[in-house]
Short mmCIF file of C-alpha atoms in Angstrom, two decimals:
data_model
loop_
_atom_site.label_atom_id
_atom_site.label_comp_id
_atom_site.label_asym_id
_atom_site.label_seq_id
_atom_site.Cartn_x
_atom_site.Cartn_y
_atom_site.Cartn_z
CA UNK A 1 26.72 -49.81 92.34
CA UNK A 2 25.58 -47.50 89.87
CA UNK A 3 21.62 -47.27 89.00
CA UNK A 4 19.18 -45.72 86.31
CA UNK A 5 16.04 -44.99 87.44
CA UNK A 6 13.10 -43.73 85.02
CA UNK A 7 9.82 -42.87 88.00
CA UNK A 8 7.46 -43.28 84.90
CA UNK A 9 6.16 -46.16 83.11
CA UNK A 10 4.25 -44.50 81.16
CA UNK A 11 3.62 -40.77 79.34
CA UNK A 12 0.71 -39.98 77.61
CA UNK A 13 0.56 -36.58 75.73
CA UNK A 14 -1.12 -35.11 72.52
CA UNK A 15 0.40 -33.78 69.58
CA UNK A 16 2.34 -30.66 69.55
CA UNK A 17 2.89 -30.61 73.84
CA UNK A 18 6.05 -30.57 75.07
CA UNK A 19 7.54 -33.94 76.01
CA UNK A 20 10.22 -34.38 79.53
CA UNK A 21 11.08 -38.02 80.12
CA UNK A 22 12.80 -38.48 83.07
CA UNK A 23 16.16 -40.27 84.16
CA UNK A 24 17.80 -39.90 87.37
CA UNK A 25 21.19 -41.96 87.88
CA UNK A 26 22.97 -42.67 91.06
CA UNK A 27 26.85 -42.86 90.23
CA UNK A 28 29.97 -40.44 92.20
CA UNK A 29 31.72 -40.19 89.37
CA UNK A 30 31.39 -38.88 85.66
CA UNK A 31 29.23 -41.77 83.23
CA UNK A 32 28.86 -41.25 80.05
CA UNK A 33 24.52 -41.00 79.62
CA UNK A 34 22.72 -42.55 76.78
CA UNK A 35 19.00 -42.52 75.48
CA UNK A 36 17.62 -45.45 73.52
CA UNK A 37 14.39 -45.83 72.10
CA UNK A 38 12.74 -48.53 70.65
CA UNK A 39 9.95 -48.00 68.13
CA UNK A 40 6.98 -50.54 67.63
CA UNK A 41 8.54 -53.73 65.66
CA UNK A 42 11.78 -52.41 65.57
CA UNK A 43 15.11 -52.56 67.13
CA UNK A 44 16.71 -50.95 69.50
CA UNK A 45 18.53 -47.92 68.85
CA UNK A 46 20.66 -45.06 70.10
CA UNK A 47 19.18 -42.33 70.22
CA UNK A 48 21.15 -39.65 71.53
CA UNK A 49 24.17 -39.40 74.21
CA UNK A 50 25.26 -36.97 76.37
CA UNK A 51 29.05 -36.14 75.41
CA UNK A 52 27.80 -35.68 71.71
CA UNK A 53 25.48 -33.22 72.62
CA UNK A 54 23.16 -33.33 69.94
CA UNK A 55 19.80 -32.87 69.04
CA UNK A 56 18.34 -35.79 67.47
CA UNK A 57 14.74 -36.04 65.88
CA UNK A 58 14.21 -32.62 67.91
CA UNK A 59 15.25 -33.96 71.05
CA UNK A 60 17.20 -33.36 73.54
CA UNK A 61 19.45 -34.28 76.64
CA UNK A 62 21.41 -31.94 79.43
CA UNK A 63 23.26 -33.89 82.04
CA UNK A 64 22.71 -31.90 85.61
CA UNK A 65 25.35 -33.18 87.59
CA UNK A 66 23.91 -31.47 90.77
CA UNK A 67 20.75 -33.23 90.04
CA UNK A 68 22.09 -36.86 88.76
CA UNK A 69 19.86 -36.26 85.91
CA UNK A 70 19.39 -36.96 82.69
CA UNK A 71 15.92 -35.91 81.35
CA UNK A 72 15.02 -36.18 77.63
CA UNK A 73 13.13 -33.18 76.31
CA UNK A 74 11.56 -32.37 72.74
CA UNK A 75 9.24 -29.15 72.77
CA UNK A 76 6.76 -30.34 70.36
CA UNK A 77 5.87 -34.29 70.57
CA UNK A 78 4.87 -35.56 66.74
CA UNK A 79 2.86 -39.24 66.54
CA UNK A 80 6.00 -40.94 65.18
CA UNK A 81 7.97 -40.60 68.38
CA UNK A 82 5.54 -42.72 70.40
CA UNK A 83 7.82 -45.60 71.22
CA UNK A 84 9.77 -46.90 74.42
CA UNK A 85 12.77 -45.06 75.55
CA UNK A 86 15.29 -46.33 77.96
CA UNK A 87 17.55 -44.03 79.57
CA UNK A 88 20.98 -45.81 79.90
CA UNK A 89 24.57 -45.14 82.00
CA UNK A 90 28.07 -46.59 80.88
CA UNK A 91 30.96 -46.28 83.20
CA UNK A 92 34.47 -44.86 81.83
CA UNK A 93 36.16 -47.76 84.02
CA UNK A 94 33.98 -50.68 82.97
CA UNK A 95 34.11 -51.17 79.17
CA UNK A 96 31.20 -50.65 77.48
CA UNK A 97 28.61 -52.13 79.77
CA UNK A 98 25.46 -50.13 80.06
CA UNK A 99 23.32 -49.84 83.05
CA UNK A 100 19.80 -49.26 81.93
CA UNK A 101 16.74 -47.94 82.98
CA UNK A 102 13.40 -49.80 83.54
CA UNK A 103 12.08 -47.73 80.25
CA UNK A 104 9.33 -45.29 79.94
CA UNK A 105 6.38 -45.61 77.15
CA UNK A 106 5.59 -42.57 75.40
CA UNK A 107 2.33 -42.60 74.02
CA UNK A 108 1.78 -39.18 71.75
CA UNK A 109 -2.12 -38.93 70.92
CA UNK A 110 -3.59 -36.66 67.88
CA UNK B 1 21.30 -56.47 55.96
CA UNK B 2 24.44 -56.18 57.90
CA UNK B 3 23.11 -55.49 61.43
CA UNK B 4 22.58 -57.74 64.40
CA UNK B 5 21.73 -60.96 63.37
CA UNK B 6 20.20 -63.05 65.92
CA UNK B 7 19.00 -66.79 66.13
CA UNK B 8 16.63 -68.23 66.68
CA UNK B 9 13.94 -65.23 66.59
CA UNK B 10 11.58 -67.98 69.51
CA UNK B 11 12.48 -71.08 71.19
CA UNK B 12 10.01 -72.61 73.38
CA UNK B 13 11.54 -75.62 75.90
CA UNK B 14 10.82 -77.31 79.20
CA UNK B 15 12.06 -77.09 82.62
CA UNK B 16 15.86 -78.32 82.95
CA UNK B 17 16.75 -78.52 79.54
CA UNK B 18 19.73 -76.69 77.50
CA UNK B 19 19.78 -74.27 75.04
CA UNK B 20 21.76 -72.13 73.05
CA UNK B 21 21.17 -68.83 71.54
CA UNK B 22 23.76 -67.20 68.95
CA UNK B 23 24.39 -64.04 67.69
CA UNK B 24 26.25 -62.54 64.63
CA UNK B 25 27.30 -59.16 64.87
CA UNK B 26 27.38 -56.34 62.62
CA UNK B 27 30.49 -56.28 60.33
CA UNK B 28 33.27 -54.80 61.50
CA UNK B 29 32.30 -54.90 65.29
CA UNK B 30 34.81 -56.59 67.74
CA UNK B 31 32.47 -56.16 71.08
CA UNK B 32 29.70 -58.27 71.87
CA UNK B 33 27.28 -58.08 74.46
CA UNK B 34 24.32 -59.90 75.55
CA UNK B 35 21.19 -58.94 77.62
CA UNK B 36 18.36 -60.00 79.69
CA UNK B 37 14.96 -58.46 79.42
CA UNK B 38 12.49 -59.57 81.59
CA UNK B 39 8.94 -58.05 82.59
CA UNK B 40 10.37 -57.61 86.48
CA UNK B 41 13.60 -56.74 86.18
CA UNK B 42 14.12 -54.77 82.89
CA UNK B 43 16.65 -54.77 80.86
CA UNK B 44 19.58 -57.20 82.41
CA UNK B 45 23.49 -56.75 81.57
CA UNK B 46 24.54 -60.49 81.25
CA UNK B 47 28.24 -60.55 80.07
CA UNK B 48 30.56 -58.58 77.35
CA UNK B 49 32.88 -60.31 74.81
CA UNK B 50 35.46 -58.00 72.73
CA UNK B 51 37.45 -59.79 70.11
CA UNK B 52 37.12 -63.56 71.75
CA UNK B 53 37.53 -62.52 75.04
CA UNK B 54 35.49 -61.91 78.06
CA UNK B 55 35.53 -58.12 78.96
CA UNK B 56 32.79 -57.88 81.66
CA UNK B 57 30.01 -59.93 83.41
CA UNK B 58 27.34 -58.48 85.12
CA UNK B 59 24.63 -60.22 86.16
CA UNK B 60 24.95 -63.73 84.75
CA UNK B 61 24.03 -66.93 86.59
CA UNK B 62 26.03 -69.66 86.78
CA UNK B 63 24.11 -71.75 84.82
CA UNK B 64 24.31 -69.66 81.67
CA UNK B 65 27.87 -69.40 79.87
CA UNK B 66 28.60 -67.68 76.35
CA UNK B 67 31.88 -67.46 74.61
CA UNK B 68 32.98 -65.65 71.06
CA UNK B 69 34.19 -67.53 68.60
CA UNK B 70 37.38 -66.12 66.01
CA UNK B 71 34.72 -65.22 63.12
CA UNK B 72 33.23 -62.94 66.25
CA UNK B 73 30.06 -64.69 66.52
CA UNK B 74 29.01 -65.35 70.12
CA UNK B 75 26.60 -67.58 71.07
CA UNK B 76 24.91 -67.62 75.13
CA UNK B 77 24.17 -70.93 76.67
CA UNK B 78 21.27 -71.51 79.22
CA UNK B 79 21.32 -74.80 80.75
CA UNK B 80 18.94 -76.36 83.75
CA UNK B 81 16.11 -74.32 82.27
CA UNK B 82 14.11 -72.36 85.35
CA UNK B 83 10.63 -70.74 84.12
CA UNK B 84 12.31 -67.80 85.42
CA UNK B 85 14.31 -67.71 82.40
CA UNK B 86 11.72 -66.87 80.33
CA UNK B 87 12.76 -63.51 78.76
CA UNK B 88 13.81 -61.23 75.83
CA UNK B 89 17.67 -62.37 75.15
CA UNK B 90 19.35 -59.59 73.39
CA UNK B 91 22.58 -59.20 71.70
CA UNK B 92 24.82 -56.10 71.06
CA UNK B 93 27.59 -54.91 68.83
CA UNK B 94 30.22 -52.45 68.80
CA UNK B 95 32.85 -51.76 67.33
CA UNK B 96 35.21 -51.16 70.43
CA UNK B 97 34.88 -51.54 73.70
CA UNK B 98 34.99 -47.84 74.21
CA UNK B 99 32.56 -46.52 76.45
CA UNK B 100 31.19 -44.07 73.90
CA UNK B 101 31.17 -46.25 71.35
CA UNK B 102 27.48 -47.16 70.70
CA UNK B 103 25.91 -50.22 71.02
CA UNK B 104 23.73 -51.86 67.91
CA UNK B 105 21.07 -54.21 69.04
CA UNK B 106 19.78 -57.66 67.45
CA UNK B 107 15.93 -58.15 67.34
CA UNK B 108 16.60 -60.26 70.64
CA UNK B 109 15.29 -64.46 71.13
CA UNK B 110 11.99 -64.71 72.85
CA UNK B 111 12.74 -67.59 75.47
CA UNK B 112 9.77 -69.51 76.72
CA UNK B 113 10.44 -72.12 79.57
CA UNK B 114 7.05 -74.26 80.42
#
């Protein structure tokens, strides 16, 4: 069965650093990768995915195959992005039902 | 505002009772999709609906159902309450069943089982 896996709870960085949150799938075929964030008091949302390959609020996502991963980067955290992202998997074969990850909260200090 | 409408926002009930959460989705979207979020386990896959029918289940126990209705409004049933139930319930829209096509959450029913 396929599986998300985001090793950290938690990130904690100051203004301006660079920000890698980690996702690491386990799946032999090709999924489709998401990112979703969640700010505080709001809902849900998309925030980027991989076969778009966008940059989104000056973030960004490479799929490594060789690697399983998924890792969310942005080279210069700003205050607004602290929220809770959840790295997520969706299966070509399977609708549209995403596998997520247990979430990691990025706290960005001043 | 036309997004994810969920009701109600908190329910609070006892051990082996029944309830029912329902969600409206955002116009125009045909796939529904509900989720469990729990402190342990994260965020849950529960079942998929896409225009009235079921499309997927993941992990859903038998004592909760859910069904779509032909206005596309879905509502999730939890009967025999457990205090393990307690949990974020979340709902989903799309507007296919696409797996690209992005999913658009509800602000999700806090659950409270005493």
């Amino acid at each position: 069965a396929q599986r998300v896996t985001q090793p950290e709870k938690l990130l904690s960085v100051f203004k301006g650093a660079p920000v890698e949150l980690k996702c690491n799938y386990s799946y032999s075929g090709s999924p489709e990768l998401f990112w979703y964030v969640q700010y505080s008091r709001q809902r849900l949302q998309l925030l980027l995915r991989h076969i778009s390959r966008e940059s989104i609020k000056g973030f960004t996502a490479d799929l490594n195959k060789g690697e399983t991963s998924f890792h969310l980067k942005k080279p210069f955290a700003q205050e607004e992005d602290s929220a809770m992202y959840y790295c997520a998997l969706s299966l070509n074969n399977a609708g549209n039902m995403l596998t997520f990850g247990g979430g990691t909260r990025l706290m960005v200090k001043p | 505002d036309s997004g994810v409408t969920q009701t109600p926002k908190h329910l609070i009930t006892a051990t082996g009772q029944r309830v029912t959460l329902r969600c409206s989705p955002r116009s125009g979207d045909l796939s529904v999709y509900w989720y469990q979020q729990s402190l342990d386990q994260g965020l849950q896959f529960l079942i998929q609906y896409y225009n009235g029918e079921e499309r997927a289940k993941g992990n859903i126990l038998e004592r909760f159902s859910a069904q779509q209705f032909p206005d596309l409004h879905s509502e999730l049933n939890l009967s025999s309450l457990e205090l393990g139930d307690s949990a974020l319930y979340f709902c989903a829209s799309s507007v296919s069943d696409s797996y690209n096509s992005p999913l658009h959450f509800g602000n999700g029913t806090r659950l409270t089982v005493t």
